Tab-separated table of C-alpha atoms in Angstrom:
chain	number	residue	atom	x	y	z
A	1	MET	CA	-34.795	18.594	29.139
A	2	ASP	CA	-32.120	16.069	28.121
A	3	THR	CA	-28.762	17.356	26.909
A	4	VAL	CA	-26.349	16.025	24.320
A	5	PHE	CA	-22.826	17.283	23.588
A	6	ILE	CA	-21.685	17.045	19.971
A	7	SER	CA	-17.945	17.433	19.851
A	8	ASP	CA	-17.210	18.815	16.371
A	9	GLY	CA	-19.318	21.458	14.653
A	10	ARG	CA	-17.275	21.265	11.438
A	11	CYS	CA	-18.766	17.911	10.494
A	12	PRO	CA	-21.743	18.311	8.131
A	13	VAL	CA	-23.280	15.085	9.371
A	14	ALA	CA	-22.876	16.102	13.000
A	15	ARG	CA	-24.558	19.431	12.249
A	16	GLU	CA	-27.573	17.629	10.769
A	17	ILE	CA	-27.681	15.385	13.817
A	18	ALA	CA	-27.486	18.424	16.093
A	19	ALA	CA	-30.418	20.006	14.270
A	20	GLY	CA	-32.331	16.753	14.603
A	21	PHE	CA	-31.817	16.585	18.352
A	22	ALA	CA	-32.809	20.237	18.723
A	23	ALA	CA	-35.979	19.619	16.712
A	24	ALA	CA	-36.755	16.680	19.006
A	25	GLY	CA	-36.666	19.001	22.019
A	26	TRP	CA	-33.146	18.273	23.297
A	27	ARG	CA	-30.676	20.813	24.597
A	28	VAL	CA	-27.705	20.592	22.238
A	29	ALA	CA	-24.188	21.825	23.028
A	30	LEU	CA	-22.258	21.985	19.753
A	31	ASN	CA	-18.485	22.356	19.987
A	32	LEU	CA	-17.113	25.014	17.643
A	33	HIS	CA	-13.543	25.100	19.003
A	34	GLN	CA	-12.122	23.551	15.824
A	35	GLY	CA	-14.395	25.570	13.544
A	36	GLY	CA	-17.897	25.579	12.108
A	37	ALA	CA	-20.585	28.255	12.215
A	38	PRO	CA	-23.126	28.576	15.029
A	39	LEU	CA	-26.286	26.526	14.455
A	40	ALA	CA	-29.807	27.689	15.230
A	41	GLY	CA	-31.299	25.880	18.212
A	42	CYS	CA	-27.891	24.814	19.559
A	43	GLU	CA	-25.700	26.268	22.278
A	44	GLU	CA	-22.108	27.025	21.373
A	45	ALA	CA	-19.362	25.241	23.251
A	46	ARG	CA	-15.680	25.961	22.761
A	47	VAL	CA	-13.470	23.300	24.301
A	48	ASP	CA	-10.187	21.830	23.207
A	49	LEU	CA	-10.951	18.108	22.968
A	50	CYS	CA	-7.353	17.280	23.859
A	51	ARG	CA	-7.777	18.974	27.236
A	52	PHE	CA	-9.304	16.736	29.910
A	53	ASP	CA	-9.723	19.669	32.299
A	54	GLU	CA	-11.672	21.763	29.775
A	55	LEU	CA	-13.943	18.851	28.943
A	56	THR	CA	-14.592	18.123	32.603
A	57	ALA	CA	-15.449	21.772	33.259
A	58	LEU	CA	-17.857	21.769	30.327
A	59	PHE	CA	-19.642	18.649	31.519
A	60	ASP	CA	-19.920	20.091	35.021
A	61	ALA	CA	-21.501	23.184	33.479
A	62	LEU	CA	-23.951	21.123	31.393
A	63	GLY	CA	-24.998	19.329	34.558
A	64	ASP	CA	-27.008	16.250	35.364
A	65	SER	CA	-29.217	16.581	32.292
A	66	LEU	CA	-26.323	15.408	30.088
A	67	ARG	CA	-27.356	12.091	28.528
A	68	GLY	CA	-24.326	11.551	26.367
A	69	VAL	CA	-21.824	12.720	23.827
A	70	ILE	CA	-21.534	12.243	20.077
A	71	HIS	CA	-17.978	12.356	18.732
A	72	PRO	CA	-17.579	12.636	14.961
A	73	ALA	CA	-14.390	11.515	13.270
A	74	PRO	CA	-12.251	14.502	12.206
A	75	PRO	CA	-12.095	15.597	8.563
A	76	VAL	CA	-10.142	13.345	6.231
A	77	ILE	CA	-6.507	14.326	5.746
A	78	HIS	CA	-5.823	13.291	2.171
A	79	ALA	CA	-2.305	11.906	2.015
A	80	THR	CA	-0.611	8.749	0.812
A	81	LEU	CA	1.775	6.675	2.862
A	82	GLU	CA	4.523	7.563	0.450
A	83	GLY	CA	3.909	11.296	0.557
A	84	ALA	CA	2.576	12.102	4.034
A	85	GLY	CA	4.575	14.617	6.053
A	86	GLN	CA	5.194	15.145	9.733
A	87	ALA	CA	2.697	18.000	10.097
A	88	GLN	CA	-0.091	15.828	8.705
A	89	TRP	CA	0.945	12.961	10.972
A	90	LEU	CA	0.828	15.109	14.089
A	91	ARG	CA	-2.501	16.691	13.172
A	92	ALA	CA	-4.032	13.258	12.637
A	93	ARG	CA	-2.670	12.046	15.975
A	94	GLU	CA	-4.099	14.992	17.897
A	95	GLU	CA	-7.463	15.266	16.150
A	96	GLY	CA	-7.976	11.550	15.642
A	97	ALA	CA	-6.563	9.769	18.665
A	98	ILE	CA	-5.790	12.143	21.505
A	99	ALA	CA	-9.088	13.994	21.200
A	100	ALA	CA	-11.054	10.738	21.178
A	101	MET	CA	-9.301	9.396	24.258
A	102	GLU	CA	-9.555	12.573	26.336
A	103	LEU	CA	-13.221	13.026	25.451
A	104	THR	CA	-13.872	9.387	26.329
A	105	ARG	CA	-12.105	9.663	29.672
A	106	ALA	CA	-13.866	12.883	30.625
A	107	ALA	CA	-17.309	11.804	29.445
A	108	GLY	CA	-16.876	8.321	30.868
A	109	ALA	CA	-15.987	9.652	34.293
A	110	PHE	CA	-18.818	12.216	34.324
A	111	LEU	CA	-21.514	9.854	33.067
A	112	SER	CA	-20.318	7.109	35.424
A	113	ASN	CA	-21.084	9.417	38.340
A	114	LEU	CA	-24.610	9.770	36.973
A	115	GLY	CA	-24.936	6.019	36.568
A	116	ARG	CA	-26.116	6.244	32.966
A	117	GLY	CA	-25.377	7.681	29.552
A	118	ALA	CA	-23.954	6.982	26.115
A	119	ILE	CA	-20.790	7.763	24.195
A	120	VAL	CA	-21.442	7.545	20.458
A	121	TYR	CA	-18.529	7.617	18.062
A	122	LEU	CA	-19.715	8.841	14.662
A	123	GLY	CA	-17.026	7.047	12.698
A	124	SER	CA	-16.729	5.589	9.263
A	125	VAL	CA	-16.700	2.415	7.206
A	126	HIS	CA	-13.043	3.332	6.818
A	127	ALA	CA	-12.400	1.894	10.247
A	128	GLU	CA	-12.277	-1.340	8.205
A	129	LYS	CA	-12.243	-0.437	4.499
A	130	PRO	CA	-9.113	1.361	3.292
A	131	LEU	CA	-9.493	4.669	1.482
A	132	GLY	CA	-6.350	4.769	-0.606
A	133	ASN	CA	-5.645	8.448	-0.045
A	134	GLY	CA	-6.457	8.871	3.635
A	135	PHE	CA	-4.525	6.353	5.722
A	136	LEU	CA	-4.208	8.833	8.596
A	137	TYR	CA	-7.999	9.048	8.746
A	138	SER	CA	-8.635	5.310	8.527
A	139	MET	CA	-6.000	4.610	11.173
A	140	ALA	CA	-7.652	7.098	13.510
A	141	CYS	CA	-11.074	5.573	12.809
A	142	ALA	CA	-9.801	2.095	13.632
A	143	ALA	CA	-8.140	3.347	16.802
A	144	THR	CA	-11.379	5.006	17.869
A	145	GLN	CA	-13.303	1.829	17.068
A	146	MET	CA	-11.088	-0.014	19.551
A	147	LEU	CA	-11.471	2.821	22.064
A	148	CYS	CA	-15.241	2.380	21.810
A	149	ARG	CA	-14.939	-1.297	22.726
A	150	GLU	CA	-12.629	-0.483	25.616
A	151	ALA	CA	-14.977	2.243	26.847
A	152	ALA	CA	-17.912	-0.151	26.760
A	153	LEU	CA	-15.964	-2.523	29.008
A	154	ALA	CA	-14.533	0.151	31.275
A	155	TYR	CA	-17.722	2.129	31.928
A	156	GLY	CA	-20.342	-0.557	31.425
A	157	PRO	CA	-20.417	-1.505	35.125
A	158	GLN	CA	-21.409	2.110	35.866
A	159	GLY	CA	-24.279	1.991	33.374
A	160	VAL	CA	-22.549	3.868	30.553
A	161	CYS	CA	-22.785	2.472	27.025
A	162	ALA	CA	-20.564	3.073	24.003
A	163	TYR	CA	-21.322	2.613	20.314
A	164	TYR	CA	-19.338	2.956	17.076
A	165	VAL	CA	-21.344	4.035	14.036
A	166	GLN	CA	-19.691	3.359	10.704
A	167	ARG	CA	-21.327	5.874	8.412
A	168	GLY	CA	-21.149	5.390	4.671
A	169	PHE	CA	-20.668	7.573	1.638
A	170	MET	CA	-22.357	10.929	1.348
A	171	ALA	CA	-22.194	13.735	-1.190
A	172	HIS	CA	-19.522	15.702	0.685
A	173	ASP	CA	-17.170	12.667	0.638
A	174	ALA	CA	-16.421	13.018	-3.100
A	175	ASP	CA	-12.783	14.035	-2.450
A	176	ASN	CA	-12.123	10.541	-1.115
A	177	LEU	CA	-11.938	9.153	-4.657
A	178	SER	CA	-8.455	7.672	-5.048
A	179	GLU	CA	-6.532	5.722	-7.653
A	180	TYR	CA	-6.010	2.860	-5.201
A	181	SER	CA	-9.604	1.971	-4.391
A	182	ASN	CA	-12.862	1.404	-6.255
A	183	LEU	CA	-15.027	2.385	-3.299
A	184	TYR	CA	-15.719	5.908	-4.499
A	185	VAL	CA	-16.235	5.016	-8.149
A	186	ALA	CA	-19.937	5.684	-8.715
A	187	PRO	CA	-20.723	5.293	-4.989
A	188	ASP	CA	-24.399	5.995	-5.547
A	189	PHE	CA	-24.689	2.820	-7.577
A	190	ARG	CA	-23.026	0.756	-4.838
A	191	HIS	CA	-25.891	1.682	-2.554
A	192	PRO	CA	-28.671	-0.945	-2.872
A	193	GLN	CA	-31.139	1.904	-3.317
A	194	GLU	CA	-28.819	3.403	-5.960
A	195	ARG	CA	-28.426	6.778	-4.280
A	196	LEU	CA	-26.106	8.379	-1.770
A	197	MET	CA	-27.117	8.511	1.860
A	198	ARG	CA	-28.193	11.847	3.331
A	199	PRO	CA	-26.814	13.093	6.664
A	200	ASP	CA	-30.284	13.385	8.202
A	201	GLU	CA	-30.841	9.646	7.710
A	202	LEU	CA	-28.703	9.024	10.791
A	203	ASN	CA	-30.874	11.148	13.098
A	204	GLY	CA	-33.209	8.354	14.109
A	205	LEU	CA	-30.301	6.060	14.910
A	206	MET	CA	-28.605	8.706	17.035
A	207	LEU	CA	-31.757	9.411	19.042
A	208	PHE	CA	-32.153	5.682	19.637
A	209	LEU	CA	-28.558	5.282	20.794
A	210	MET	CA	-29.018	8.120	23.277
A	211	SER	CA	-32.038	6.353	24.768
A	212	ASP	CA	-32.196	3.730	27.506
A	213	ALA	CA	-33.431	1.178	24.957
A	214	ALA	CA	-30.082	0.756	23.185
A	215	GLY	CA	-28.061	-0.802	25.998
A	216	ALA	CA	-27.955	-4.283	24.498
A	217	LEU	CA	-25.855	-2.848	21.673
A	218	SER	CA	-23.122	-1.445	23.876
A	219	GLY	CA	-19.689	-1.990	22.335
A	220	ALA	CA	-21.167	-2.774	18.942
A	221	ASP	CA	-20.211	-1.517	15.523
A	222	LEU	CA	-23.258	-0.282	13.662
A	223	ARG	CA	-22.636	-0.112	9.964
A	224	ALA	CA	-24.888	2.646	8.656
A	225	ASP	CA	-23.977	2.809	4.982
A	226	GLY	CA	-27.193	1.735	3.320
A	227	GLY	CA	-25.537	-1.569	2.435
A	228	ALA	CA	-23.002	0.001	0.058
A	229	THR	CA	-19.924	-1.787	1.405
A	230	MET	CA	-21.599	-5.156	0.894
A	231	PHE	CA	-21.275	-4.498	-2.816
A	232	TYR	CA	-18.493	-6.410	-4.492
A	233	GLY	CA	-17.385	-5.775	-8.043
A	234	LYS	CA	-18.499	-3.272	-10.592
A	235	PRO	CA	-21.256	-0.769	-9.809
A	236	ARG	CA	-24.615	-2.064	-10.999
A	237	LYS	CA	-24.904	0.734	-13.565
A	238	GLU	CA	-21.838	-0.558	-15.391
A	239	VAL	CA	-23.023	-4.156	-15.147
A	240	ARG	CA	-26.404	-3.220	-16.653
A	241	GLN	CA	-24.671	-1.593	-19.571
A	242	LEU	CA	-22.695	-4.744	-20.452
B	14	MET	CA	11.140	-20.595	1.191
B	15	MET	CA	12.607	-17.096	1.329
B	16	SER	CA	14.826	-16.101	-1.569
B	17	ALA	CA	18.516	-16.757	-0.894
B	18	GLY	CA	20.262	-13.904	0.854
B	19	THR	CA	17.072	-11.996	1.676
B	20	VAL	CA	17.956	-8.797	3.532
B	21	ALA	CA	15.533	-7.829	6.270
B	22	ILE	CA	15.228	-5.277	9.035
B	23	VAL	CA	13.514	-6.439	12.219
B	24	THR	CA	12.737	-3.580	14.576
B	25	GLY	CA	12.815	-4.622	18.202
B	26	GLY	CA	14.813	-7.597	16.997
B	27	GLY	CA	17.054	-7.878	20.026
B	28	LYS	CA	14.659	-9.576	22.404
B	29	GLY	CA	11.282	-11.212	22.727
B	30	VAL	CA	9.195	-11.771	19.617
B	31	GLY	CA	11.661	-9.855	17.448
B	32	ALA	CA	14.534	-12.062	18.542
B	33	GLY	CA	12.565	-15.158	17.598
B	34	ILE	CA	11.836	-13.680	14.188
B	35	ALA	CA	15.502	-12.782	13.651
B	36	ARG	CA	16.648	-16.269	14.705
B	37	VAL	CA	14.299	-18.031	12.297
B	38	LEU	CA	15.005	-15.704	9.367
B	39	CYS	CA	18.771	-16.086	9.827
B	40	ALA	CA	18.455	-19.851	10.166
B	41	GLN	CA	16.772	-19.815	6.754
B	42	GLY	CA	19.583	-17.827	5.153
B	43	ALA	CA	18.386	-14.249	5.530
B	44	ARG	CA	20.719	-11.428	6.529
B	45	VAL	CA	19.118	-9.353	9.251
B	46	CYS	CA	19.536	-5.951	10.818
B	47	MET	CA	18.267	-6.306	14.385
B	48	GLY	CA	17.093	-2.936	15.607
B	49	TYR	CA	17.053	-2.497	19.370
B	50	HIS	CA	16.692	0.375	21.827
B	51	SER	CA	17.062	-0.769	25.426
B	52	SER	CA	18.312	-4.156	26.653
B	53	GLU	CA	21.612	-4.196	24.808
B	54	GLU	CA	22.643	-7.296	26.778
B	55	LEU	CA	19.665	-9.299	25.492
B	56	ALA	CA	20.278	-8.039	21.972
B	57	ARG	CA	23.922	-9.216	22.094
B	58	GLN	CA	22.832	-12.606	23.421
B	59	THR	CA	20.463	-12.987	20.470
B	60	LEU	CA	23.180	-11.946	18.031
B	61	HIS	CA	25.582	-14.513	19.510
B	62	GLN	CA	22.935	-17.240	19.218
B	63	ILE	CA	22.451	-16.389	15.546
B	64	GLN	CA	26.168	-16.266	14.802
B	65	ALA	CA	26.837	-19.504	16.683
B	66	ALA	CA	24.264	-21.167	14.448
B	67	GLY	CA	26.038	-19.850	11.340
B	68	GLY	CA	23.635	-17.009	10.627
B	69	GLU	CA	24.430	-13.462	9.566
B	70	ALA	CA	23.051	-10.407	11.369
B	71	PHE	CA	24.105	-7.171	13.008
B	72	LEU	CA	22.730	-4.930	15.736
B	73	TYR	CA	21.653	-1.339	15.295
B	74	LYS	CA	20.549	0.818	18.198
B	75	ALA	CA	17.604	3.039	17.212
B	76	ASP	CA	14.636	4.621	18.941
B	77	VAL	CA	11.807	3.915	16.500
B	78	SER	CA	9.939	7.041	17.619
B	79	ASP	CA	12.822	9.117	16.223
B	80	ARG	CA	12.526	9.375	12.431
B	81	ALA	CA	16.172	10.310	11.918
B	82	GLN	CA	17.394	7.264	13.858
B	83	VAL	CA	15.095	4.997	11.842
B	84	GLN	CA	16.361	6.468	8.580
B	85	ALA	CA	19.966	5.951	9.739
B	86	MET	CA	19.205	2.301	10.609
B	87	VAL	CA	17.821	1.680	7.134
B	88	ALA	CA	20.787	3.431	5.493
B	89	ALA	CA	23.235	1.365	7.552
B	90	THR	CA	21.510	-1.859	6.467
B	91	VAL	CA	21.647	-0.977	2.792
B	92	GLU	CA	25.257	0.142	3.082
B	93	ARG	CA	26.220	-3.169	4.701
B	94	TYR	CA	24.278	-5.553	2.471
B	95	GLY	CA	23.741	-3.565	-0.713
B	96	ARG	CA	19.981	-3.933	-0.764
B	97	LEU	CA	16.821	-4.341	1.296
B	98	ASP	CA	14.033	-6.831	0.689
B	99	ALA	CA	11.903	-6.852	3.791
B	100	LEU	CA	10.822	-4.763	6.743
B	101	VAL	CA	9.436	-6.492	9.822
B	102	ASN	CA	7.875	-3.840	12.038
B	103	ASN	CA	7.897	-5.284	15.527
B	104	ALA	CA	9.122	-2.748	18.108
B	105	ALA	CA	6.238	-1.762	20.376
B	106	MET	CA	5.332	-1.038	23.963
B	107	GLN	CA	2.439	-2.228	26.120
B	108	PRO	CA	2.265	-0.245	29.373
B	109	ASN	CA	-0.896	-2.008	30.692
B	110	ARG	CA	-2.695	1.065	32.025
B	111	LEU	CA	-6.433	1.227	32.627
B	112	LEU	CA	-8.434	3.839	30.720
B	113	ARG	CA	-8.717	6.109	33.764
B	114	GLU	CA	-4.929	5.891	34.261
B	115	TYR	CA	-4.054	7.144	30.794
B	116	ASP	CA	-3.470	10.770	29.912
B	117	ALA	CA	-2.864	12.568	26.635
B	118	ASP	CA	0.935	12.604	26.939
B	119	GLU	CA	1.140	8.882	27.626
B	120	LEU	CA	-0.976	8.117	24.555
B	121	ARG	CA	1.183	10.432	22.458
B	122	TRP	CA	4.307	8.576	23.612
B	123	LEU	CA	2.733	5.200	22.871
B	124	TRP	CA	1.370	6.352	19.487
B	125	GLU	CA	4.786	7.529	18.340
B	126	ILE	CA	6.425	4.190	19.210
B	127	ASN	CA	3.714	1.707	18.249
B	128	ILE	CA	2.529	3.387	15.055
B	129	GLY	CA	4.928	6.221	14.376
B	130	GLY	CA	7.788	3.743	14.396
B	131	TYR	CA	6.052	1.497	11.864
B	132	PHE	CA	5.234	4.464	9.631
B	133	SER	CA	8.736	5.991	9.779
B	134	ALA	CA	10.328	2.661	8.996
B	135	LEU	CA	8.035	2.043	6.041
B	136	GLN	CA	8.695	5.458	4.533
B	137	ALA	CA	12.466	5.043	5.062
B	138	CYS	CA	12.504	1.586	3.445
B	139	LEU	CA	10.241	2.326	0.511
B	140	ALA	CA	12.801	3.414	-2.081
B	141	TYR	CA	14.849	0.248	-1.470
B	142	LEU	CA	11.869	-2.103	-1.360
B	143	LYS	CA	10.827	-0.859	-4.804
B	144	GLU	CA	14.132	-2.230	-6.128
B	145	SER	CA	13.672	-5.681	-4.613
B	146	LYS	CA	12.426	-8.738	-6.505
B	147	THR	CA	10.427	-9.887	-3.425
B	148	PRO	CA	9.620	-6.752	-1.461
B	149	ARG	CA	7.786	-7.454	1.764
B	150	VAL	CA	6.467	-5.646	4.825
B	151	VAL	CA	5.164	-7.503	7.875
B	152	ASN	CA	3.658	-5.606	10.790
B	153	ILE	CA	3.648	-7.491	14.050
B	154	SER	CA	0.360	-6.622	15.722
B	155	SER	CA	-1.975	-8.213	18.232
B	156	VAL	CA	-5.339	-9.886	18.687
B	157	HIS	CA	-6.109	-6.651	20.505
B	158	GLY	CA	-6.364	-4.871	17.192
B	159	LYS	CA	-9.852	-6.374	17.094
B	160	ARG	CA	-10.615	-7.606	20.598
B	161	PRO	CA	-10.440	-5.076	23.432
B	162	THR	CA	-8.125	-5.689	26.358
B	163	VAL	CA	-9.742	-4.077	29.402
B	164	PHE	CA	-6.214	-3.634	30.749
B	165	ASP	CA	-4.654	-1.379	28.073
B	166	PRO	CA	-6.946	0.694	25.819
B	167	GLY	CA	-4.054	2.783	24.548
B	168	TYR	CA	-2.342	-0.365	23.300
B	169	SER	CA	-5.496	-1.663	21.583
B	170	MET	CA	-6.021	1.742	19.942
B	171	THR	CA	-2.560	1.528	18.426
B	172	LYS	CA	-3.119	-2.046	17.269
B	173	GLY	CA	-6.447	-1.108	15.690
B	174	ALA	CA	-4.606	1.639	13.831
B	175	ILE	CA	-2.016	-0.871	12.612
B	176	ARG	CA	-4.845	-2.973	11.157
B	177	MET	CA	-5.793	-0.100	8.845
B	178	PHE	CA	-2.163	0.953	8.298
B	179	THR	CA	-1.593	-2.530	6.907
B	180	ARG	CA	-4.652	-2.456	4.623
B	181	GLU	CA	-3.916	1.035	3.336
B	182	ALA	CA	-0.278	0.147	2.678
B	183	ALA	CA	-1.343	-3.009	0.872
B	184	ILE	CA	-3.551	-1.181	-1.625
B	185	GLU	CA	-1.167	1.728	-2.155
B	186	LEU	CA	2.071	-0.233	-2.462
B	187	GLY	CA	0.745	-3.184	-4.431
B	188	GLN	CA	1.662	-1.308	-7.604
B	189	TYR	CA	5.335	-1.888	-6.705
B	190	GLY	CA	4.816	-5.569	-5.957
B	191	ILE	CA	5.174	-4.870	-2.227
B	192	THR	CA	3.004	-7.070	-0.040
B	193	VAL	CA	2.004	-5.772	3.390
B	194	ASN	CA	0.507	-8.050	6.018
B	195	CYS	CA	0.129	-8.147	9.755
B	196	VAL	CA	0.441	-10.905	12.315
B	197	ASP	CA	-2.205	-10.626	15.035
B	198	LEU	CA	-0.363	-12.239	17.896
B	199	GLY	CA	-2.003	-13.578	21.046
B	200	GLY	CA	-0.185	-14.460	24.238
B	201	CYS	CA	3.461	-15.335	23.654
B	202	ARG	CA	6.112	-16.525	26.082
B	203	VAL	CA	8.968	-14.037	26.078
B	204	GLU	CA	11.823	-13.369	28.412
B	205	TRP	CA	10.827	-9.751	28.926
B	206	LYS	CA	7.472	-7.993	29.202
B	207	THR	CA	6.920	-4.270	29.051
B	208	GLY	CA	4.478	-2.648	31.395
B	209	ARG	CA	3.002	-4.212	34.498
B	210	PHE	CA	1.394	-7.629	34.286
B	211	PRO	CA	-2.421	-7.364	34.553
B	212	MET	CA	-2.705	-10.050	37.250
B	213	HIS	CA	-6.107	-8.922	38.430
B	214	LEU	CA	-7.610	-9.598	35.030
B	215	ILE	CA	-6.094	-12.943	34.143
B	216	TRP	CA	-7.384	-16.400	35.095
B	217	SER	CA	-4.109	-17.674	36.456
B	218	ARG	CA	-0.513	-16.915	35.705
B	219	ARG	CA	0.386	-20.572	35.329
B	220	ALA	CA	-2.288	-21.066	32.686
B	221	TYR	CA	-2.053	-17.533	31.273
B	222	HIS	CA	-1.000	-18.494	27.815
B	223	THR	CA	-3.075	-21.644	27.322
B	224	HIS	CA	-6.216	-21.293	29.460
B	225	GLY	CA	-9.205	-21.969	27.255
B	226	GLN	CA	-6.957	-22.215	24.206
B	227	PRO	CA	-7.873	-24.999	21.739
B	228	ILE	CA	-4.220	-25.747	20.947
B	229	ARG	CA	-2.651	-26.368	24.366
B	230	VAL	CA	0.802	-25.304	23.300
B	231	GLU	CA	2.222	-21.972	24.355
B	232	THR	CA	3.070	-19.657	21.475
B	233	VAL	CA	6.775	-18.803	21.431
B	234	PRO	CA	8.647	-16.237	19.321
B	235	GLU	CA	9.837	-18.871	16.867
B	236	HIS	CA	6.201	-19.558	15.905
B	237	VAL	CA	6.010	-15.946	14.806
B	238	GLY	CA	9.327	-16.274	13.001
B	239	HIS	CA	8.099	-19.147	10.864
B	240	LEU	CA	4.947	-17.282	9.858
B	241	VAL	CA	7.015	-14.213	8.994
B	242	ALA	CA	9.421	-16.356	6.954
B	243	TYR	CA	6.494	-17.635	4.909
B	244	LEU	CA	5.137	-14.100	4.363
B	245	LEU	CA	8.597	-13.002	3.164
B	246	SER	CA	8.810	-15.858	0.647
B	247	PRO	CA	7.982	-15.638	-3.068
B	248	GLU	CA	5.219	-18.201	-2.450
B	249	ALA	CA	3.327	-15.561	-0.430
B	250	GLY	CA	3.411	-13.044	-3.262
B	251	ASN	CA	-0.387	-12.835	-3.515
B	252	VAL	CA	-1.012	-12.537	0.213
B	253	THR	CA	-1.449	-8.882	1.010
B	254	GLY	CA	-3.555	-6.734	3.308
B	255	ALA	CA	-4.139	-9.782	5.486
B	256	GLY	CA	-4.252	-9.994	9.253
B	257	ILE	CA	-3.259	-13.483	10.325
B	258	ARG	CA	-4.176	-14.423	13.857
B	259	LEU	CA	-1.536	-16.477	15.678
B	260	ASP	CA	-2.956	-17.356	19.081
B	261	GLY	CA	-3.519	-21.095	19.312
B	262	GLY	CA	-7.227	-20.383	18.798
B	263	ALA	CA	-7.513	-18.444	22.065
B	264	MET	CA	-9.686	-15.679	20.649
B	265	LEU	CA	-12.318	-18.210	19.605
B	266	THR	CA	-13.122	-19.168	23.203
């Protein structure tokens, strides 16, 4: 049985992905150290992602069946540049950058010894599109996007691939609406299919990226937003009403 | 051209790229606070060059990872010149460590200098920039905000973050007329390099800066200075959120 480690059980999208892997017959280790309830069909893990030694011990315990890790971006910290405080800054640094690097180093080293595997960063379109009220989040996403490219280069010779998935807008992202950006104004109508994406729509992509067939995409950004960020201008609904 | 008497802070302005920026801005009539941390001798040399050419500048020693020191640098600039028009975020480190050589503490240190310094400086300058007729922020970044290095993933992570820092600042601060842009710099000949030189990953040291580069002229700090001077000018008032690559075309090949 193949194993996948999903690093943050708070993320609603990651939880759907975990359920999808479990339904497909995978062994799923879901990290609940930062929070999140246990999930049926998944084993609980509790590791501090900023601790290389804890991560290494976990991977040793999961053993040779580990095929890869999926690392969701942390929750958005809503703050403006003008108003952000030191506590928010430090939390974003630890959850957004340090955690990503330590997980990458630990997973990269472990999977390199196996000669195969995948590190999938479940990021966001906000690695490139600003939010307006979440600069700490978008900065961390962009940093992780670069880490993905570096990991692909560093571990590629050992057969380990890395991918950055830019997920788009979903129902639980409504708090991202800000006065500085139009992105979250009627986001369903930015989607070519005129609806929000559902978390489970990423399951097929994640299973593919964990397979041996995805290697040609190593280092790539995969924009999985249903086409919404291609949209430029007013949402179609408003245009139709003109 | 920059407005007469433009007042600017250039962090890391004592040597390297920052010194080139300070020299060009002063040559065009700006008054510059040159922040520096180590290398006081190089900083004084740069100041003397500027003063000998008739320019106006002063040195301020500040560790950009220390918010209080950054705030004091900004206050000293405003006290001296009565206003502030531009912030050029430049001070950064590049340790050149491989991914397996990094650890959490080293990334924290690098994060606080390369991004924390930019953020602290922006917050400290904001109240004064809002009062300026041509308020400007330029973040000196790197081609490695988009293209990975192999030889320093921590550095490229921080430069990727600066890409989004710039875009977020542009959309938030546009309401005050503040433009925010970044310069994505490629190889540049400087008199000092932080970190160890990644010899094992480079074609040849002699051709380091121009190998495979369409424009066979080495980028020098003054090239950066001229681009920054344009971005600080009223003519660049509608350029914001942009990342402008300055690398002689190297990233294309």
